[in-house]
CSV table of C-alpha atoms in Angstrom, one decimal:
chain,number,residue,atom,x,y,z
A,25,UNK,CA,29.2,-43.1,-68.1
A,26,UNK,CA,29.6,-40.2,-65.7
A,27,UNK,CA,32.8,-38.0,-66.1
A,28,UNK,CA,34.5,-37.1,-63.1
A,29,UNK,CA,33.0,-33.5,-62.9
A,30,UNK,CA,30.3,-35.0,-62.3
A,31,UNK,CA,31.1,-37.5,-59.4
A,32,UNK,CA,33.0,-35.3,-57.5
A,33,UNK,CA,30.2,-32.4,-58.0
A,34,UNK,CA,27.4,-35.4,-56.5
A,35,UNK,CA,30.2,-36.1,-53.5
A,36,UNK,CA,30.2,-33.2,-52.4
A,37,UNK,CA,26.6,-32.5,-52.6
A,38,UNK,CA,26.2,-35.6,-50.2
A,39,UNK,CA,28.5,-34.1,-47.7
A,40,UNK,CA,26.5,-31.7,-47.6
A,41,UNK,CA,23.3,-32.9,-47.4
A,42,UNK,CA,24.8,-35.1,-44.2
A,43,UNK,CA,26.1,-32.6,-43.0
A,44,UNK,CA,23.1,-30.2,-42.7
A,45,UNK,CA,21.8,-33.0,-40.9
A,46,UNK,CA,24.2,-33.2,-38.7
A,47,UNK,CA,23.9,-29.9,-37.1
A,48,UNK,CA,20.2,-30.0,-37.4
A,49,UNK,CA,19.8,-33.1,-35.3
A,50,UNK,CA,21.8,-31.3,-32.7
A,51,UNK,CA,20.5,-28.1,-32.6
A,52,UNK,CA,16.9,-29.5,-32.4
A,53,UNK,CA,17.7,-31.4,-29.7
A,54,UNK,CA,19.7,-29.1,-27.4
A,55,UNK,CA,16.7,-26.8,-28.3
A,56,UNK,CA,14.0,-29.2,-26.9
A,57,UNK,CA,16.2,-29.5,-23.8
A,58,UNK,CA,16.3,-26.5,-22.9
A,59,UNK,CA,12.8,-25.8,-23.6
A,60,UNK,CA,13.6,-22.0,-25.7
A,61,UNK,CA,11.5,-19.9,-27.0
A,62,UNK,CA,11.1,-18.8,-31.0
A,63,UNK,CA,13.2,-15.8,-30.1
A,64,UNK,CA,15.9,-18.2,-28.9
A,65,UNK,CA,15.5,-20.4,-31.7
A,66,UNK,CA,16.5,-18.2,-34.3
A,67,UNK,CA,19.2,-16.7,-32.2
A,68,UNK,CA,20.9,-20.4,-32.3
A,69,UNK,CA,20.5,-20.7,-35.9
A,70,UNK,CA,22.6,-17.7,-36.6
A,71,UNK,CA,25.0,-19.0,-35.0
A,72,UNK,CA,25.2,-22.0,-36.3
A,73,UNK,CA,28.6,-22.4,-39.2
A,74,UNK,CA,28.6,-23.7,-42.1
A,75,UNK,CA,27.4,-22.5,-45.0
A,76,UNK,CA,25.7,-20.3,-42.4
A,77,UNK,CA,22.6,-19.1,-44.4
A,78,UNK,CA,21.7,-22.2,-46.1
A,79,UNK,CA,21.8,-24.6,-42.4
A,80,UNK,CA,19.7,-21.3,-41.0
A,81,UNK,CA,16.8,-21.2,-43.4
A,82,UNK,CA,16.9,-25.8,-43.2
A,83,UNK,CA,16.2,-25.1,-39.4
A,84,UNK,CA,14.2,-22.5,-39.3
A,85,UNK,CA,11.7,-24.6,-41.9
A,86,UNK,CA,11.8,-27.4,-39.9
A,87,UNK,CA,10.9,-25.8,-36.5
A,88,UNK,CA,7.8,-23.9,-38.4
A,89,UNK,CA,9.6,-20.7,-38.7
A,90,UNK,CA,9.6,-18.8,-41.6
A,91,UNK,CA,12.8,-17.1,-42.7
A,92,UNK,CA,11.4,-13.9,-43.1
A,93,UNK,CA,10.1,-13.5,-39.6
A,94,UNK,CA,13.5,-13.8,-38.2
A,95,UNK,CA,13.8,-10.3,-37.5
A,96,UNK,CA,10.6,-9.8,-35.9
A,97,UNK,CA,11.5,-13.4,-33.9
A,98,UNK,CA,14.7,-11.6,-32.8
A,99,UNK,CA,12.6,-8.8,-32.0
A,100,UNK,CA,9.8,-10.6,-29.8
A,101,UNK,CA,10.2,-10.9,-26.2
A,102,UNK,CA,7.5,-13.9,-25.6
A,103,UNK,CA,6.0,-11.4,-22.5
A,104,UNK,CA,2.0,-11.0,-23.3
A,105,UNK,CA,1.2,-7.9,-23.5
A,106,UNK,CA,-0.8,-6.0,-20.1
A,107,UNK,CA,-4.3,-5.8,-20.6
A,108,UNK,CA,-5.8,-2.6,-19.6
A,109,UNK,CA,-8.0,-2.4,-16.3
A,110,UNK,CA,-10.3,-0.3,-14.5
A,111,UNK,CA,-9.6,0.4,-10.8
A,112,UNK,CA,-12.3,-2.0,-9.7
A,113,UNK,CA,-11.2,-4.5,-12.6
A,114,UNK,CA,-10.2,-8.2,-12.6
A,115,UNK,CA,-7.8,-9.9,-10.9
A,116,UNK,CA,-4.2,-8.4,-11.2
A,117,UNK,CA,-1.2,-10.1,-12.5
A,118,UNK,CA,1.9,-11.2,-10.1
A,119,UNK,CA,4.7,-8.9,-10.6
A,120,UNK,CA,8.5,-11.3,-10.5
A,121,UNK,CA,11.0,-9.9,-9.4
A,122,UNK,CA,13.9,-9.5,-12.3
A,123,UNK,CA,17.3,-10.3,-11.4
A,124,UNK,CA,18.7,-6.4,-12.3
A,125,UNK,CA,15.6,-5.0,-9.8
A,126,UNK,CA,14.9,-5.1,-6.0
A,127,UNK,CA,13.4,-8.0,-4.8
A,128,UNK,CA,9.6,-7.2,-3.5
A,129,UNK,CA,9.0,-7.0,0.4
A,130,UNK,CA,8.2,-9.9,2.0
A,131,UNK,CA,5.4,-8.5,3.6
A,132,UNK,CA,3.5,-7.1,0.6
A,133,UNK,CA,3.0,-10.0,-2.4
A,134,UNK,CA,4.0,-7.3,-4.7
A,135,UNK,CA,0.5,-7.2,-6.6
A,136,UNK,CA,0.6,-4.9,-10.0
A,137,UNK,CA,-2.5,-3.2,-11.2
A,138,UNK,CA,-1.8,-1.7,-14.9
A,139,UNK,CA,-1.9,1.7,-15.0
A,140,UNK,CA,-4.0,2.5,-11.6
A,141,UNK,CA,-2.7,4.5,-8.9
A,142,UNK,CA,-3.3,3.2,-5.4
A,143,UNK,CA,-3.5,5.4,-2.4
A,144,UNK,CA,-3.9,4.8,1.1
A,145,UNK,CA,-4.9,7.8,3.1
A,146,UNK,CA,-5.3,7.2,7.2
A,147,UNK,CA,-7.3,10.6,8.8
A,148,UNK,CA,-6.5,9.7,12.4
A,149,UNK,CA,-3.4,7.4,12.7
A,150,UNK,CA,-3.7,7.0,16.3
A,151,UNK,CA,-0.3,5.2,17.6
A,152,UNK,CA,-0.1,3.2,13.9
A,153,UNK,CA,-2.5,0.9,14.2
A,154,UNK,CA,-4.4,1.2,11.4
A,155,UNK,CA,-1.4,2.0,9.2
A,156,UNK,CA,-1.6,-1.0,7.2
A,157,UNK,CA,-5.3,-1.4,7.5
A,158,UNK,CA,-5.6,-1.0,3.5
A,159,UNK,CA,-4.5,-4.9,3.1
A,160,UNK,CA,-7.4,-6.0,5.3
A,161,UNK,CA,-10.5,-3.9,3.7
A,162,UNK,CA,-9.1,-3.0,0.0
A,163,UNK,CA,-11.3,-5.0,-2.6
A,164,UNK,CA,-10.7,-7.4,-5.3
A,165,UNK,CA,-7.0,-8.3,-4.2
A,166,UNK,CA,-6.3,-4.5,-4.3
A,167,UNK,CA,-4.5,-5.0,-0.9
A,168,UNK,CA,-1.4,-6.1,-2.4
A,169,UNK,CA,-0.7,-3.5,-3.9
A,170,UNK,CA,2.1,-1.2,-3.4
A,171,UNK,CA,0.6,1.7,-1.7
A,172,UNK,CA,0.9,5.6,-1.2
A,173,UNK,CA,0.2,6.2,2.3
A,174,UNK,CA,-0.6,9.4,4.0
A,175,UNK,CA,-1.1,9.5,7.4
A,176,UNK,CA,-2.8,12.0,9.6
A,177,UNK,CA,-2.2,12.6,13.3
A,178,UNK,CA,-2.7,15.4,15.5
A,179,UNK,CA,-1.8,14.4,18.6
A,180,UNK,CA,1.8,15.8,19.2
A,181,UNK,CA,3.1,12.8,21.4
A,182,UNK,CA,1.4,10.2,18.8
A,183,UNK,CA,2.9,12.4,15.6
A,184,UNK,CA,6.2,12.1,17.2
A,185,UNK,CA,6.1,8.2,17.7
A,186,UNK,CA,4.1,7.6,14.1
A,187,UNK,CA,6.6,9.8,12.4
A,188,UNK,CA,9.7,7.1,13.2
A,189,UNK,CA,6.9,4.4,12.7
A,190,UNK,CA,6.6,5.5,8.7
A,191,UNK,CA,10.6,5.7,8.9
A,192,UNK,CA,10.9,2.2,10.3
A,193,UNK,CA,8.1,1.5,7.4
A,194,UNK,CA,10.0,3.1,4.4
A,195,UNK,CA,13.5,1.2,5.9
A,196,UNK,CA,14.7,4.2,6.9
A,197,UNK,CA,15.4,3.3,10.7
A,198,UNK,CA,14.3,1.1,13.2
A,199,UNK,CA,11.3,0.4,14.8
A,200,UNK,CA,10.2,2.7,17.4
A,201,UNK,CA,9.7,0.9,21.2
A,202,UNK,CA,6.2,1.2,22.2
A,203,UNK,CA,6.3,2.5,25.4
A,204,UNK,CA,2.5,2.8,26.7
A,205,UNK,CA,-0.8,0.9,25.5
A,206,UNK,CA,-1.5,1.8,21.8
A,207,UNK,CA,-4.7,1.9,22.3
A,208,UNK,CA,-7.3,3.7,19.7
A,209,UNK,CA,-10.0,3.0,21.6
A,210,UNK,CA,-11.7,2.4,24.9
A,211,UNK,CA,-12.5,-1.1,23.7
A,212,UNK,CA,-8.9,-1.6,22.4
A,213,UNK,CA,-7.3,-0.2,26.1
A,214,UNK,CA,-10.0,-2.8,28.0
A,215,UNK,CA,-8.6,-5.8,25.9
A,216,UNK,CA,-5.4,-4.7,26.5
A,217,UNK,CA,-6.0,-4.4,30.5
A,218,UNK,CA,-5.9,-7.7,31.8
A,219,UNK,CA,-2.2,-8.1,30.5
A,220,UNK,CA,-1.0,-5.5,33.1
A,221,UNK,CA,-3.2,-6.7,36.1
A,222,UNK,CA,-5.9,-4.4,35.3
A,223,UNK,CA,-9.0,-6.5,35.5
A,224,UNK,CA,-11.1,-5.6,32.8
A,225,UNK,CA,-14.3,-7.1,34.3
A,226,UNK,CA,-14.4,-3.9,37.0
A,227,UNK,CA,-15.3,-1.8,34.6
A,228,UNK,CA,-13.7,1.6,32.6
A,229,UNK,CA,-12.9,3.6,35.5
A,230,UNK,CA,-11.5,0.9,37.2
A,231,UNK,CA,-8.8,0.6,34.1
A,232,UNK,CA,-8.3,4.1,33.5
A,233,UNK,CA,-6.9,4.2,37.0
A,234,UNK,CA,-4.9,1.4,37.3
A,235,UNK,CA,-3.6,1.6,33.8
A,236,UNK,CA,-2.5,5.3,34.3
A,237,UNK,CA,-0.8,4.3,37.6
A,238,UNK,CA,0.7,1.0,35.9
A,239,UNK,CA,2.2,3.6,33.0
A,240,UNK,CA,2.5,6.6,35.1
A,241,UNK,CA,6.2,7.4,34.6
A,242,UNK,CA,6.8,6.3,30.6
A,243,UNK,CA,3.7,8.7,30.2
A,244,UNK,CA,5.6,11.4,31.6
A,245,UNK,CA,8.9,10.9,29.3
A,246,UNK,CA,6.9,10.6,26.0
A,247,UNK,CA,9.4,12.5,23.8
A,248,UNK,CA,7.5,15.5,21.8
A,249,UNK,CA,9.3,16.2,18.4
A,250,UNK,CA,8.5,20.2,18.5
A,251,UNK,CA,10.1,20.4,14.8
A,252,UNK,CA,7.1,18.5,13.4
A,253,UNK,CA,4.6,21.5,14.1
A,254,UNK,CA,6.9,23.2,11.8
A,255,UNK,CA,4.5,25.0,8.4
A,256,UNK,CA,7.2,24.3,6.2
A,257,UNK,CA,7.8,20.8,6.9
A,258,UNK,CA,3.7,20.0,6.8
A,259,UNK,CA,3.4,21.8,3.5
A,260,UNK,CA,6.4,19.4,2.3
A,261,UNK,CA,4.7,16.4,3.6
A,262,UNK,CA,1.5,17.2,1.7
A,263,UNK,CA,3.4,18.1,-1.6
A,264,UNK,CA,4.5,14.3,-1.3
A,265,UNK,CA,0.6,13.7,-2.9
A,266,UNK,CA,2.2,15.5,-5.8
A,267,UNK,CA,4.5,12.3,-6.8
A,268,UNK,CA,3.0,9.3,-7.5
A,269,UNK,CA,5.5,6.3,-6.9
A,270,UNK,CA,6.8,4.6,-10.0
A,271,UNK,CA,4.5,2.3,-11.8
A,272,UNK,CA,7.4,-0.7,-11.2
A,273,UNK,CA,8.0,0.6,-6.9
A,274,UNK,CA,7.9,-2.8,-5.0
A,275,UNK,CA,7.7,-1.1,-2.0
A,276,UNK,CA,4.7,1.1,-0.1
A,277,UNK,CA,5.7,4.4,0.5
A,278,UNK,CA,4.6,6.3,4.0
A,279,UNK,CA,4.0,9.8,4.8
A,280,UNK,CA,3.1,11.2,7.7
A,281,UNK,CA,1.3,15.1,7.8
A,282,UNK,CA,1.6,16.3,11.8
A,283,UNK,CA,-1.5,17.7,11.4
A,284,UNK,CA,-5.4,17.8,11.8
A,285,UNK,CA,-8.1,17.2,9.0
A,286,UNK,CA,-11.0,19.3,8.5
A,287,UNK,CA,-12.9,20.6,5.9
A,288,UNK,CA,-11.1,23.8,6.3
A,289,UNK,CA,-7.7,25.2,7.2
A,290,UNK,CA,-7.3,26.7,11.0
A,291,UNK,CA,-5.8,25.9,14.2
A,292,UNK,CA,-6.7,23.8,16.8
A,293,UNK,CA,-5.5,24.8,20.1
A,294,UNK,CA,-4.6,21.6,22.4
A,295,UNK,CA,-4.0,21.7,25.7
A,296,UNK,CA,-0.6,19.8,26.1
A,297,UNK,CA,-1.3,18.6,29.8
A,298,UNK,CA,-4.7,16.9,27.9
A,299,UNK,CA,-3.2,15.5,24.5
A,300,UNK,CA,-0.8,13.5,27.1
A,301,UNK,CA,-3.5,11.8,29.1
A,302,UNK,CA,-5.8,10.9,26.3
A,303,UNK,CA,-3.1,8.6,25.1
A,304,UNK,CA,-4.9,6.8,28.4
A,305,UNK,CA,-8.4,7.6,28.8
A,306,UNK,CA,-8.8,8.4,24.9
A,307,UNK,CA,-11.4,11.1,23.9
A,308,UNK,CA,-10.4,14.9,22.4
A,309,UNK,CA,-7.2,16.0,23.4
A,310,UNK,CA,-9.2,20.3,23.6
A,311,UNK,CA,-9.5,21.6,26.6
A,312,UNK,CA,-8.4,24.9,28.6
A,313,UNK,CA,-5.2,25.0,31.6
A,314,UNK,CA,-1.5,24.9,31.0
A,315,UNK,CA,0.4,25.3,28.1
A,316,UNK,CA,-1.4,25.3,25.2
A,317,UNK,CA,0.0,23.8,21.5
A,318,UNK,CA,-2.0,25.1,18.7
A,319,UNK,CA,-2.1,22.2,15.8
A,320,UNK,CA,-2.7,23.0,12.2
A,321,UNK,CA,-5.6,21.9,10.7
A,322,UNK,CA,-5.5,21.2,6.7
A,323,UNK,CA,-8.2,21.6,4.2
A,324,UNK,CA,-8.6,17.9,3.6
A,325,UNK,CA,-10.8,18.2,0.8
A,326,UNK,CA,-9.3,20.5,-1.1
A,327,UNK,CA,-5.9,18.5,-1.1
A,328,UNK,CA,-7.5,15.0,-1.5
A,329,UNK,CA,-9.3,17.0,-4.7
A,330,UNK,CA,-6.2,19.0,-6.0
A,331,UNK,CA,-4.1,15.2,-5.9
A,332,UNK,CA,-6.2,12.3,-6.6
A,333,UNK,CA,-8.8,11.3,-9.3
A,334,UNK,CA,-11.6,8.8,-9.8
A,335,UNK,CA,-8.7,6.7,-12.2
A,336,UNK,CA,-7.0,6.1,-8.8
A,337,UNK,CA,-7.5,3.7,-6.3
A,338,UNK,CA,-8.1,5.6,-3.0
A,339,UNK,CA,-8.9,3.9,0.6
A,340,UNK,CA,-9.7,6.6,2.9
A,341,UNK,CA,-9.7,5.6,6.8
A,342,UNK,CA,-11.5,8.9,9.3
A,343,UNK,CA,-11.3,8.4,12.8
A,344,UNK,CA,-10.9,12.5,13.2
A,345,UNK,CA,-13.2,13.2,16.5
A,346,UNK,CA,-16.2,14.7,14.3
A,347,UNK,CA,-14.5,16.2,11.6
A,348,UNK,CA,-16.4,13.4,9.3
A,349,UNK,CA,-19.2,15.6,9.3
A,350,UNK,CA,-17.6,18.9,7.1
A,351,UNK,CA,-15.2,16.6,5.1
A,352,UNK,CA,-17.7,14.0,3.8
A,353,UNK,CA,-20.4,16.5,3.4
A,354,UNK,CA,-18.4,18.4,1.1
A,355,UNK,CA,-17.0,15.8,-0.6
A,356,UNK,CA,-20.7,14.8,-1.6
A,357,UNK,CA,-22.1,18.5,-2.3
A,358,UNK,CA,-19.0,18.4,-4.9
A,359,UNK,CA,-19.5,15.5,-6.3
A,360,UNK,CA,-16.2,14.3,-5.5
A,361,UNK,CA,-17.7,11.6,-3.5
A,362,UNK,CA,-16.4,9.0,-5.9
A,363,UNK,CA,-12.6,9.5,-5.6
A,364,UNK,CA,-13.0,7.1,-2.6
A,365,UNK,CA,-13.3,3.0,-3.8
A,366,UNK,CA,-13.4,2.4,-0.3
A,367,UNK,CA,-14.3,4.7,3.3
A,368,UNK,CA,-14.4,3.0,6.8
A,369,UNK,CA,-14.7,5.7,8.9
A,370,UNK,CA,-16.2,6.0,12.9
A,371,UNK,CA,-18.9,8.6,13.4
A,372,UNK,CA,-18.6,10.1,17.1
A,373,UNK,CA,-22.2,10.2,18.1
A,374,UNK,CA,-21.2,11.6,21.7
A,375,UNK,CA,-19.8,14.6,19.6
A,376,UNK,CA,-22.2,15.3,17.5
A,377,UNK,CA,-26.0,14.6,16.8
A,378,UNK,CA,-25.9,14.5,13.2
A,379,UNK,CA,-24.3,11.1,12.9
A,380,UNK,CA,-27.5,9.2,11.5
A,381,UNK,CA,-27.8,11.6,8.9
A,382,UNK,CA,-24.3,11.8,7.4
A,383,UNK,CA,-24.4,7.9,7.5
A,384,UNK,CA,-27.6,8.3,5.4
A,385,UNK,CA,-26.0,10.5,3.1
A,386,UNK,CA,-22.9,8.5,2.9
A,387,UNK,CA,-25.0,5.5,1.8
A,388,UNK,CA,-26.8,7.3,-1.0
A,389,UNK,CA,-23.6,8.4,-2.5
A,390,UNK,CA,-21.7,5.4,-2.4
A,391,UNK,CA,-24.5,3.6,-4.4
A,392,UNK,CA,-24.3,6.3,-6.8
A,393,UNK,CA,-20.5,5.9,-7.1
A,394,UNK,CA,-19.9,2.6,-6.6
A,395,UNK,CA,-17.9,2.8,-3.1
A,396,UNK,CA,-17.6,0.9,-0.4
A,397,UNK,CA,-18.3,2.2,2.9
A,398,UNK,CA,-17.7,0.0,6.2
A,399,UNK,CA,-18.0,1.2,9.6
A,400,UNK,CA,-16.0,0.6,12.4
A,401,UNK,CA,-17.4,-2.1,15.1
A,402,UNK,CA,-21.3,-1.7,13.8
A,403,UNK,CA,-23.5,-4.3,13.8
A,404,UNK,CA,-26.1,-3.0,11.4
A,405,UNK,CA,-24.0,-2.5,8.2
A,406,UNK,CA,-20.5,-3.8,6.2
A,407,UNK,CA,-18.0,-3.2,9.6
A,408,UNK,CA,-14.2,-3.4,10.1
A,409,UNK,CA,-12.0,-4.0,12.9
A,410,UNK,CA,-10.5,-0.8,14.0
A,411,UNK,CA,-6.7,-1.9,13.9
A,412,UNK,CA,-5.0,-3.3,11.0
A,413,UNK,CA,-3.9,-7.3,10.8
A,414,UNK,CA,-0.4,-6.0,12.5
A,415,UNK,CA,-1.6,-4.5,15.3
A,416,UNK,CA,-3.9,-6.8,17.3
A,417,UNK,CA,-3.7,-6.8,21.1
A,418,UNK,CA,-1.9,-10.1,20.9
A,419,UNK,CA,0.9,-8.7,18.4
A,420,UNK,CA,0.8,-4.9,19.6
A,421,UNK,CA,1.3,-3.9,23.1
A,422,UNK,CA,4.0,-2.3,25.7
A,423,UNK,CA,6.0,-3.8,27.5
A,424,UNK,CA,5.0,-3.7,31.3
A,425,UNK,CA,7.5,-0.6,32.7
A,426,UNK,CA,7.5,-2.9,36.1
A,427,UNK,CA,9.4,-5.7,34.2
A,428,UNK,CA,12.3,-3.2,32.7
């Protein structure tokens, strides 16, 4: 009844038919395995031979893609899109590490926060110990960040040590021996005391002296890096604030500026007999006799103005021996009070008078702006610890000379 145009015409529609199926069942299933995405999908079913467009469109149907979304498909790179975020926004996404970029450190979680700048400025570095203090007291997760750091010392014998500290830091050299108590504070040198047979419970003068005799002779080789009071090089360690890192940097960046802060530019004439036993006693390294180093001092508020804006995420850490009072003051008269998300700063109340006042003002214009202020050690407000998670007495210390 059928002529044989017509047999051989249904044959071969039959083969087909099978095998369509064929190659379907098999493409579906090594698709399901391996667990690919739409984009992947369609990139499989190009491939696929025989009669290439018509086994393409069968598969594409029956995995609820349309054939004429295969270009935008082939397009698509499944990765959500980042949702915009204020500086004091939600919680941040998890940057991974892709296989053609670095690795982030170890240390830092490598935390990205879209679009947002985050800044790390340490007025009063002391011997690095509060270097990394923006991973303790930055909010909302913000301490994982990756970090522009600017640190200010003006000790010269400090400088020179925190200088090959931010080296060490941006893997630029090694670590840096500590060679005498880092201590920032009389409180810090009296919890350091007991580990070189000082015994704390007899008082501050009683440490003082036996420390200073315990650390007599590194005291007196404390190398002094003369090119770091050098204009040009300060001026080029400020410019730094002038490029942000790269939105995608896994890694902090440091920056020291060998200098004092104040809310002016001057000197600061320090008697170099003095900065070297304050690295002991602690206090102001001013004072009259000897040879005398004269320290720049930087306008602090004009460059934290010129670089930085409220979009940013700035922690700001002043330990600068009264110059508090003239920085935050004018920060507040400008209104630029609200570049800061966070301040812990010390007031010196020995120093100055005036310290229960600018703590007033402080407090009215961080409720304005939304900042967060801690102080260091104070029991009647938000506090912080005055050394960073790195650099407790149990982590951080000299080795005793008498064991060399």
């Amino acid at each position: 009844m059928f002529g044989k145009g017509f047999m051989f015409g249904f044959l071969t529609l039959m083969w087909l038919f099978v095998m369509m199926w064929s190659q379907r069942s098999v493409f579906l299933a090594s698709s399901t395995q391996a667990g690919a995405r739409p984009g992947v999908v369609v990139q499989a079913a190009e491939q696929l031979p025989l009669p290439n467009r018509m086994i393409s469109e069968t598969v594409l149907r029956a995995t609820g893609i349309a054939p004429d979304a295969m270009a935008a498909l082939e397009e698509t790179t499944g990765d959500a899109p980042e949702s915009s975020s204020s500086r004091r926004g939600p919680a941040p996404a998890v940057e991974v590490a892709t296989v053609d970029g670095p690795p982030p450190p170890a240390e830092s979680g490598a935390v990205r926060y879209p679009g947002i700048r985050h800044v790390y400025i340490d007025a009063g570095a002391n011997w690095a110990n509060t270097l990394r203090l923006y991973e303790d007291i930055a909010g909302e997760g913000h301490g994982k960040a990756t970090y522009e750091v600017y640190a200010f010392e003006a000790n010269p014998y400090i400088a020179t040590y925190v200088d090959s500290f931010a080296r060490w830091l941006n893997r630029g050299g090694s670590k840096p021996p500590i060679l005498i108590p880092p201590a920032g504070s009389q409180g810090h040198l009296m919890m350091l005391a007991d580990r070189y047979g000082c015994d704390s419970t007899n008082g501050w003068k009683h440490v003082v002296a036996c420390m200073q005799e315990v650390f007599r002779k590194p005291l007196s080789l404390l190398p002094l890096n003369i090119s770091l009071r050098a204009r040009s090089l300060i001026s080029e360690r400020l410019a730094e604030a002038a490029k942000p890192l790269h939105p995608l940097a896994t890694q902090s960046r440091y920056t020291l500026v060998p200098a004092g802060v104040d809310g002016k530019a001057g000197i600061l004439p320090v008697s170099k007999e003095r900065a070297r036993e304050v690295l002991i006693t602690g206090g102001n390294p001013l004072g009259q006799g000897g040879e005398q180093l004269h320290i720049p001092l930087v306008n602090f508020v004009e460059w934290i103005c010129k670089h930085f804006s409220e979009q940013d995420y700035v922690v700001l850490k002043m330990d600068a021996e009264s110059a508090e009072h003239s920085i935050l003051t004018q920060l507040i008269k400008l209104n630029k009070f609200g570049l800061l998300d966070v301040l812990a700063f010390e007031c010196h109340p020995k120093v100055s008078k005036k310290c229960a006042r600018l703590e007033k003002q402080v407090a009215q214009a961080a409720m304005m702006t939304g900042s967060r202020v801690l102080m260091e050690n104070n029991a009647l407000s938000a506090s912080y610890q005055g050394l960073d998670f790195y650099s407790t007495p149990d982590k951080y210390f000299a080795v005793d000379p008498r064991t060399r």
